[in-house]
Amino acid sequence: MRDDLVRQLWTLLGGAAGECDRLTVTGPTATLSSRFPVTDAGAAAVGAALLAATADPDGGVGRPVGLDTRQLAVALTSERHLLHDGVSPGNPFDPLSTFHRTADGWLRLHANYPWHRAAARRVLDLPDDAGPGDVAAAARHWRSEELETAVHEGGGVAAAVRTEKEWQATPAGAAAAGLPLVGRHDLADAPPRPRRARTRVLDLTRVIAGPVATRTLAAHGAEVLRIDPPDRPELRTQTWEALPGKHSAVLDLATNPERLEALLAGADVVVGGYRPHALDRFGLAPEALAARFPGLVVVTLSAWGDEGPWAGRRGFDSLVQAACGIGETERRDPDPATPPGVLPAQVLDHATGYLGAAAALLALARQRRVGGTPHVRLALAATATWLQSLPRPDDTDGGTEPVDARPWLEQVEAPDGVLTLASPPGTVDGTRLHWPSPAPAYGAAAATWPSDADPS
């Protein structure tokens, strides 16, 4: 199925079918055990990014690329392999970010950020120092969907656990089913822009999906500048994972509109990873960007998409898995009193990220040929729908070979130590990809394009 899936996905993205012959996938058939075809889906998404990054801009034959499914398994679980000075930072999930038993089922809470933990405790009428046991006890008094709604309305993030059939019967599930895996359209007419030696990418993303997209672009030579808000600092472990290859700056968009405009004026691609309309007040709505910056490639990633009753909700991979039925399908113990299961990787995040990188590169190439102001839209819920639509493997355990991660890791110098990271997946012309070194310090760069700096 893998070759067909790569071809289907590449064609869906707008690539020429014959280009798929440049990609060679090697390694075991399955390296991630799941009731879903996770290895094949991941190979198709990463393969598409590799093909897009190495396409000939003049329409000729691109460069040969390769992907080993053992490296793929490591790349799709990259956050688990992170080391700082040889030491693991521990579980990336906060103790509250787990499944909680409710009065009628299960609910998945996401509380990695302190403001989301605070929101969950407020809704459950718990003190600021309430621990996992307190949260678990309080959740037992709620019905799952009622608590899901209350946490959302209280500024937190949660999802009731549903079966696939139950999700499909909800208005939010119906809206998700109608989302394109990768939505592509032109926001406005624009002449082709000249090609730049290094593509400039303005990175307005958080957590995994968006950062995977932009770090993939960085691994293939783009100049990526990530901007974070001063009042919502990123988690330290996530900066270690997300920033290699990029420049990192902190900027208050509300008080620095001129600086933001200058960054946008100098960008080729802007990637937004916040909820739909969350950044509109800063002039970052796709339509507003198209009006001010014709020819800019706009990429937006979200959890639930920009249509349907959940379009404005916060969300993360773990919550989409819970809501859309993946957690119930991955349940290995039929006893409903045991927690649901999870995918062997946060593949909704990672696959969406690689698809975003591929679509951005293809949109950029098309803009340089024929013009337009492209808008690329992706959503974790759309990726989940795609994964659930694929033929499912007959053997979810016996056909999966264990993977030794060590050959696929590398060390990168950082301002505060040495990072061990999963290498960028794939080869180009038979040569493996690597992260540029050193990694940047979070927020240390100026909010300007480094290549504009006066070399003197």
Coordinates of C-alpha atoms in Angstrom, one line a residue:
M1 CA 0.0 0.0 0.0
R2 CA 2.9 2.3 0.8
D3 CA 3.9 3.2 -2.8
D4 CA 0.3 3.8 -3.8
L5 CA -0.2 6.0 -0.7
V6 CA 2.8 8.1 -1.5
R7 CA 1.7 8.6 -5.1
Q8 CA -1.9 9.5 -4.0
L9 CA -0.7 12.0 -1.4
W10 CA 1.9 13.6 -3.7
T11 CA -0.7 14.0 -6.4
L12 CA -3.2 15.4 -4.0
L13 CA -0.6 18.0 -3.0
G14 CA -0.3 19.0 -6.7
G15 CA 2.9 17.2 -7.5
A16 CA 3.6 15.4 -10.8
A17 CA 3.0 11.7 -10.4
G18 CA 6.2 10.8 -12.1
E19 CA 8.2 12.6 -9.5
C20 CA 7.4 9.8 -7.0
D21 CA 10.0 7.7 -8.7
R22 CA 12.7 9.9 -7.1
L23 CA 11.7 8.6 -3.7
T24 CA 13.0 5.2 -2.4
V25 CA 11.6 3.9 0.8
T26 CA 13.6 1.1 2.6
G27 CA 13.4 -0.7 5.9
P28 CA 10.8 -2.9 7.6
T29 CA 7.2 -2.7 6.4
A30 CA 6.0 -1.6 9.8
T31 CA 8.1 0.1 12.5
L32 CA 5.2 1.6 14.6
S33 CA 2.7 -0.8 16.1
S34 CA -0.9 0.4 15.6
R35 CA -4.4 -0.6 14.5
F36 CA -3.9 2.1 11.9
P37 CA -1.3 2.2 9.0
V38 CA 0.9 4.6 10.9
T39 CA 4.2 3.6 9.2
D40 CA 2.7 3.9 5.7
A41 CA 1.0 7.2 6.5
G42 CA 4.1 8.7 8.1
A43 CA 6.3 7.5 5.1
A44 CA 3.9 9.2 2.7
A45 CA 3.9 12.5 4.6
V46 CA 7.7 12.6 5.1
G47 CA 8.2 11.4 1.5
A48 CA 6.1 14.2 0.2
A49 CA 8.2 16.8 2.1
L50 CA 11.4 15.2 0.8
L51 CA 10.1 15.3 -2.8
A52 CA 8.9 18.9 -2.5
A53 CA 12.2 20.1 -1.0
T54 CA 14.2 18.6 -3.8
A55 CA 12.0 19.4 -6.8
D56 CA 13.6 21.3 -9.7
P57 CA 12.1 24.8 -9.7
D58 CA 12.4 24.9 -13.5
G59 CA 10.2 21.8 -13.9
G60 CA 13.0 19.4 -14.7
V61 CA 13.9 16.2 -12.8
G62 CA 14.5 16.7 -9.1
R63 CA 17.1 15.1 -6.9
P64 CA 16.8 11.5 -5.7
V65 CA 15.6 11.2 -2.1
G66 CA 15.4 8.2 0.3
L67 CA 13.7 7.3 3.6
D68 CA 14.3 4.4 5.9
T69 CA 11.3 3.4 8.0
R70 CA 13.5 2.9 11.0
Q71 CA 14.5 6.5 10.9
L72 CA 10.9 7.4 10.2
A73 CA 9.9 5.7 13.5
V74 CA 12.5 7.8 15.4
A75 CA 11.5 11.0 13.6
L76 CA 7.8 10.6 14.4
T77 CA 8.6 10.1 18.1
S78 CA 11.4 12.7 18.1
E79 CA 10.3 14.3 21.4
R80 CA 10.9 11.0 23.2
H81 CA 14.6 10.9 22.1
L82 CA 15.5 14.3 23.3
L83 CA 18.5 14.5 25.7
H84 CA 20.1 17.6 27.3
D85 CA 23.7 17.0 28.2
G86 CA 23.0 13.3 27.9
V87 CA 20.0 13.4 30.3
S88 CA 16.3 12.9 29.4
P89 CA 14.1 15.8 30.4
G90 CA 11.5 13.3 31.3
N91 CA 7.9 12.7 30.1
P92 CA 6.9 15.6 27.9
F93 CA 3.3 15.3 29.3
D94 CA 2.4 17.0 32.6
P95 CA 0.9 14.5 35.1
L96 CA -2.5 16.1 34.6
S97 CA -2.3 15.5 30.9
T98 CA -3.8 12.1 30.8
F99 CA -7.1 10.2 30.6
H100 CA -9.5 10.8 33.5
R101 CA -12.5 8.6 34.4
T102 CA -15.8 10.5 34.4
A103 CA -19.3 9.6 35.5
D104 CA -20.1 8.1 32.1
G105 CA -16.8 7.4 30.4
W106 CA -13.4 9.0 29.9
L107 CA -12.0 12.5 29.2
R108 CA -8.5 13.4 28.0
L109 CA -7.0 16.6 29.6
H110 CA -4.1 18.6 28.2
A111 CA -2.3 20.6 30.9
N112 CA 1.3 21.0 29.8
Y113 CA 1.1 24.8 29.8
P114 CA 0.6 26.4 33.3
W115 CA -2.4 28.5 32.1
H116 CA -4.2 25.3 30.9
R117 CA -3.5 23.6 34.2
A118 CA -4.9 26.6 36.0
A119 CA -8.0 26.6 33.9
A120 CA -8.7 22.9 34.5
R121 CA -8.3 23.4 38.2
R122 CA -10.7 26.4 38.2
V123 CA -13.4 24.4 36.4
L124 CA -13.0 21.5 38.8
D125 CA -13.1 23.9 41.8
L126 CA -9.7 22.8 43.0
P127 CA -6.9 24.8 44.5
D128 CA -3.8 25.9 42.5
D129 CA -1.7 23.1 43.9
A130 CA -4.2 20.3 43.3
G131 CA -2.5 17.2 42.0
P132 CA -3.4 14.3 39.7
G133 CA -5.3 12.5 42.4
D134 CA -7.4 15.5 43.2
V135 CA -8.2 16.1 39.5
A136 CA -9.1 12.5 39.0
A137 CA -11.5 12.5 41.9
A138 CA -13.2 15.7 40.8
A139 CA -13.6 14.5 37.2
R140 CA -15.5 11.4 38.4
H141 CA -18.4 13.7 39.3
W142 CA -18.8 15.1 35.8
R143 CA -20.2 13.6 32.6
S144 CA -17.5 13.6 29.9
E145 CA -19.1 15.9 27.3
E146 CA -20.2 18.4 30.0
L147 CA -16.7 18.6 31.5
E148 CA -15.2 18.9 28.0
T149 CA -17.4 21.9 27.3
A150 CA -16.8 23.5 30.7
V151 CA -13.0 23.2 30.4
H152 CA -13.1 24.7 26.9
E153 CA -15.3 27.6 28.1
G154 CA -13.0 28.1 31.1
G155 CA -10.0 28.6 28.9
G156 CA -8.6 25.1 29.2
V157 CA -8.2 22.1 26.8
A158 CA -10.0 18.8 27.1
A159 CA -11.8 16.2 24.9
A160 CA -14.3 13.6 25.8
V161 CA -13.4 10.1 24.6
R162 CA -15.7 8.9 21.8
T163 CA -15.8 5.9 19.5
E164 CA -15.3 6.6 15.8
K165 CA -19.0 6.1 15.2
E166 CA -19.9 8.5 18.0
W167 CA -17.6 11.2 16.7
Q168 CA -18.9 10.9 13.2
A169 CA -22.5 11.5 14.5
T170 CA -21.5 14.8 16.1
P171 CA -21.7 18.2 14.3
A172 CA -17.9 18.6 15.0
G173 CA -17.2 15.2 13.6
A174 CA -19.3 15.9 10.5
A175 CA -17.4 19.1 9.9
A176 CA -14.0 17.4 10.4
A177 CA -15.1 14.7 7.8
G178 CA -15.6 17.5 5.3
L179 CA -12.2 19.1 5.7
P180 CA -9.7 18.6 3.0
L181 CA -6.5 16.9 4.1
V182 CA -4.6 19.8 2.6
G183 CA -6.7 22.8 1.5
R184 CA -5.2 24.9 -1.2
H185 CA -6.5 28.0 -2.9
D186 CA -5.4 31.5 -4.0
L187 CA -6.5 34.3 -1.8
A188 CA -5.8 37.0 -4.4
D189 CA -4.1 37.6 -7.7
A190 CA -0.4 38.5 -7.6
P191 CA 2.5 38.5 -10.1
P192 CA 5.2 35.9 -9.6
R193 CA 7.8 37.0 -7.1
P194 CA 11.5 36.6 -7.8
R195 CA 13.2 33.6 -6.4
R196 CA 15.4 34.2 -3.3
A197 CA 18.6 32.3 -2.6
R198 CA 17.2 31.2 0.8
T199 CA 13.4 31.1 1.3
R200 CA 12.4 33.2 4.3
V201 CA 9.8 31.7 6.6
L202 CA 8.1 33.6 9.4
D203 CA 7.2 31.0 12.0
L204 CA 4.2 31.8 14.3
T205 CA 3.7 28.3 15.6
R206 CA 3.7 26.3 18.9
V207 CA 4.0 22.7 20.2
I208 CA 4.6 20.1 17.5
A209 CA 2.7 20.3 14.2
G210 CA 3.7 23.8 13.2
P211 CA 7.3 23.5 14.5
V212 CA 7.7 20.3 12.6
A213 CA 6.7 22.0 9.4
T214 CA 9.0 25.0 9.9
R215 CA 12.0 22.9 11.2
T216 CA 11.6 20.7 8.1
L217 CA 11.9 23.8 6.0
A218 CA 14.9 24.9 8.0
A219 CA 16.5 21.5 7.5
H220 CA 16.2 22.0 3.8
G221 CA 17.9 25.4 3.8
A222 CA 15.2 27.9 4.6
E223 CA 15.9 30.9 6.8
V224 CA 13.3 30.5 9.5
L225 CA 12.5 33.1 12.1
R226 CA 10.3 32.0 14.9
I227 CA 8.4 34.6 17.0
D228 CA 7.0 33.9 20.4
P229 CA 4.9 36.2 22.7
P230 CA 6.5 37.6 25.8
D231 CA 3.6 36.7 28.1
R232 CA 3.3 33.0 27.0
P233 CA 6.8 31.6 27.0
E234 CA 7.3 28.2 25.3
L235 CA 8.2 25.2 27.4
R236 CA 12.0 24.8 27.7
T237 CA 12.0 21.2 26.4
Q238 CA 9.9 22.2 23.4
T239 CA 12.3 24.9 22.5
W240 CA 15.1 22.3 22.5
E241 CA 13.1 20.2 20.1
A242 CA 11.7 22.8 17.9
L243 CA 14.3 25.5 17.4
P244 CA 17.4 23.8 15.8
G245 CA 18.0 25.3 12.4
K246 CA 15.9 28.4 13.2
H247 CA 16.3 31.9 14.7
S248 CA 14.2 32.6 17.8
A249 CA 12.9 36.0 18.8
V250 CA 10.3 37.3 21.3
L251 CA 8.0 40.0 20.1
D252 CA 4.8 41.6 21.5
L253 CA 2.8 41.8 18.3
A254 CA 0.3 44.2 19.9
T255 CA 2.9 46.9 20.7
N256 CA 5.2 46.4 17.7
P257 CA 3.0 46.5 14.6
E258 CA 5.7 48.2 12.5
R259 CA 8.2 45.5 13.3
L260 CA 5.7 42.8 12.4
E261 CA 4.9 44.5 9.1
A262 CA 8.6 44.7 8.3
L263 CA 9.0 40.9 9.0
L264 CA 6.0 40.1 6.8
A265 CA 7.2 42.4 4.0
G266 CA 10.5 40.4 3.9
A267 CA 8.9 37.0 4.2
D268 CA 8.2 34.5 1.4
V269 CA 6.2 32.2 3.6
V270 CA 4.3 32.7 6.9
V271 CA 3.2 29.7 8.9
G272 CA 0.6 30.2 11.6
G273 CA -0.1 27.4 14.2
Y274 CA -2.7 29.1 16.4
R275 CA -6.5 28.7 16.5
P276 CA -8.4 30.1 13.5
H277 CA -8.8 33.9 13.9
A278 CA -6.6 33.9 17.1
L279 CA -4.1 36.2 15.4
D280 CA -6.5 38.2 13.3
R281 CA -6.3 41.2 15.6
F282 CA -2.7 41.6 14.7
G283 CA -3.5 41.9 11.0
L284 CA -2.6 38.2 10.4
A285 CA -5.9 37.0 8.9
P286 CA -5.0 35.3 5.6
E287 CA -7.2 37.7 3.6
A288 CA -5.6 40.7 5.3
L289 CA -2.1 39.3 4.6
A290 CA -3.1 38.8 0.9
A291 CA -4.2 42.4 0.6
R292 CA -1.0 43.9 2.1
F293 CA 1.5 41.4 0.8
P294 CA 0.5 40.0 -2.6
G295 CA 2.4 36.8 -3.4
L296 CA 3.0 35.8 0.2
V297 CA 2.5 32.1 0.8
V298 CA 0.2 31.7 3.9
V299 CA 0.1 28.4 5.7
T300 CA -2.3 27.8 8.6
L301 CA -2.4 24.8 10.9
S302 CA -5.0 24.2 13.6
A303 CA -6.5 21.3 15.6
W304 CA -10.1 21.3 14.4
G305 CA -10.0 23.2 11.2
D306 CA -11.7 26.5 10.3
E307 CA -15.2 25.1 9.8
G308 CA -17.8 23.7 12.1
P309 CA -18.7 24.2 15.8
W310 CA -15.2 23.4 17.1
A311 CA -13.3 25.7 14.7
G312 CA -12.5 28.1 17.5
R313 CA -11.4 25.5 20.1
R314 CA -7.9 24.9 21.3
G315 CA -6.6 21.4 20.6
F316 CA -3.7 19.1 20.6
D317 CA -2.8 15.8 19.0
S318 CA -3.7 13.8 22.1
L319 CA -7.1 15.4 22.3
V320 CA -8.0 14.9 18.7
Q321 CA -7.1 11.2 19.1
A322 CA -9.5 11.0 22.1
A323 CA -12.4 12.9 20.5
C324 CA -12.4 11.3 17.0
G325 CA -12.3 7.7 18.2
I326 CA -8.7 6.8 17.6
G327 CA -8.2 6.3 21.4
E328 CA -11.0 3.8 21.6
T329 CA -9.9 1.9 18.5
E330 CA -6.4 1.7 19.9
R331 CA -7.7 0.3 23.2
R332 CA -6.0 -3.0 23.9
D333 CA -8.0 -4.0 26.9
P334 CA -11.8 -4.4 26.2
D335 CA -12.7 -3.5 29.8
P336 CA -14.2 0.0 29.6
A337 CA -12.9 0.7 33.1
T338 CA -9.4 0.7 31.7
P339 CA -8.1 3.8 29.9
P340 CA -8.3 4.1 26.1
G341 CA -5.2 3.6 24.0
V342 CA -3.1 6.0 21.9
L343 CA -1.2 6.0 18.7
P344 CA 2.4 4.9 19.0
A345 CA 3.5 8.4 18.0
Q346 CA 1.8 11.8 17.9
V347 CA 1.5 11.1 14.3
L348 CA -1.4 13.6 13.7
D349 CA 1.0 16.3 14.7
H350 CA 4.1 15.0 12.9
A351 CA 2.3 14.0 9.7
T352 CA 0.4 17.4 9.6
G353 CA 3.8 19.1 10.0
Y354 CA 5.5 17.3 7.1
L355 CA 2.4 17.8 4.9
G356 CA 2.5 21.5 5.8
A357 CA 6.2 21.7 4.8
A358 CA 5.5 19.9 1.5
A359 CA 2.5 22.0 0.7
A360 CA 4.3 25.3 1.5
L361 CA 7.2 24.4 -0.8
L362 CA 4.9 23.4 -3.7
A363 CA 2.8 26.5 -3.2
L364 CA 6.0 28.6 -3.2
A365 CA 7.2 27.0 -6.4
R366 CA 3.9 27.5 -8.1
Q367 CA 3.8 31.1 -7.0
R368 CA 7.2 31.8 -8.6
R369 CA 6.0 30.2 -11.8
V370 CA 2.4 31.6 -12.3
G371 CA 1.8 34.0 -9.4
G372 CA -1.1 34.2 -7.0
T373 CA -1.2 34.5 -3.2
P374 CA -1.5 30.9 -2.0
H375 CA -3.3 29.8 1.2
V376 CA -2.6 26.3 2.5
R377 CA -4.8 25.0 5.3
L378 CA -4.2 21.9 7.4
A379 CA -5.8 20.5 10.6
L380 CA -5.1 17.7 12.9
A381 CA -8.7 16.6 12.7
A382 CA -8.4 16.3 8.9
T383 CA -5.2 14.3 9.2
A384 CA -7.1 12.0 11.7
T385 CA -9.9 11.6 9.2
W386 CA -7.4 10.6 6.5
L387 CA -5.6 8.1 8.7
Q388 CA -8.9 6.6 9.8
S389 CA -10.0 6.2 6.1
L390 CA -6.9 4.1 5.1
P391 CA -7.0 0.3 5.0
R392 CA -6.0 -1.0 8.4
P393 CA -3.3 -3.6 9.0
D394 CA -4.2 -7.2 9.7
D395 CA -1.3 -7.6 12.2
T396 CA -0.7 -4.7 14.7
D397 CA 2.0 -6.4 16.7
G398 CA 3.7 -9.4 15.1
G399 CA 4.7 -7.5 12.0
T400 CA 6.4 -4.7 13.8
E401 CA 10.1 -4.8 14.2
P402 CA 11.8 -3.0 17.2
V403 CA 13.9 0.0 16.2
D404 CA 17.3 0.9 17.6
A405 CA 17.1 4.7 17.7
R406 CA 20.8 5.4 18.2
P407 CA 21.9 5.4 14.5
W408 CA 19.3 8.0 13.8
L409 CA 20.2 10.5 16.6
E410 CA 22.8 13.3 16.5
Q411 CA 24.3 15.8 18.9
V412 CA 23.8 19.6 18.4
E413 CA 25.6 22.3 20.4
A414 CA 23.3 24.7 22.2
P415 CA 23.9 27.8 24.3
D416 CA 23.0 25.9 27.5
G417 CA 24.5 22.5 26.7
V418 CA 24.5 19.7 24.2
L419 CA 21.3 18.4 22.7
T420 CA 20.7 14.9 21.4
L421 CA 18.0 15.1 18.7
A422 CA 16.4 12.8 16.2
S423 CA 18.0 13.7 12.8
P424 CA 15.8 15.2 10.1
P425 CA 14.4 12.2 8.3
G426 CA 15.6 11.1 4.9
T427 CA 18.5 11.4 2.5
V428 CA 19.1 13.7 -0.5
D429 CA 21.4 12.4 -3.2
G430 CA 22.2 9.5 -0.8
T431 CA 23.4 11.8 2.0
R432 CA 21.6 12.1 5.3
L433 CA 20.2 15.4 6.5
H434 CA 21.5 17.0 9.7
W435 CA 20.5 20.0 11.9
P436 CA 22.7 23.1 11.6
S437 CA 24.8 23.7 14.7
P438 CA 24.7 25.4 17.1
A439 CA 21.0 25.5 18.1
P440 CA 19.7 29.0 18.9
A441 CA 18.9 30.3 22.4
Y442 CA 15.2 30.8 22.9
G443 CA 14.2 34.4 22.3
A444 CA 17.8 35.6 21.8
A445 CA 17.6 36.8 18.2
A446 CA 16.5 40.2 17.1
A447 CA 13.0 40.3 15.5
T448 CA 14.5 41.0 12.1
W449 CA 15.6 38.9 9.2
P450 CA 19.2 37.8 9.9
S451 CA 20.2 38.0 6.2
D452 CA 19.3 41.7 6.3
A453 CA 21.9 42.4 8.9
D454 CA 24.8 44.6 7.8
P455 CA 27.8 42.3 7.6
S456 CA 30.0 45.0 8.8

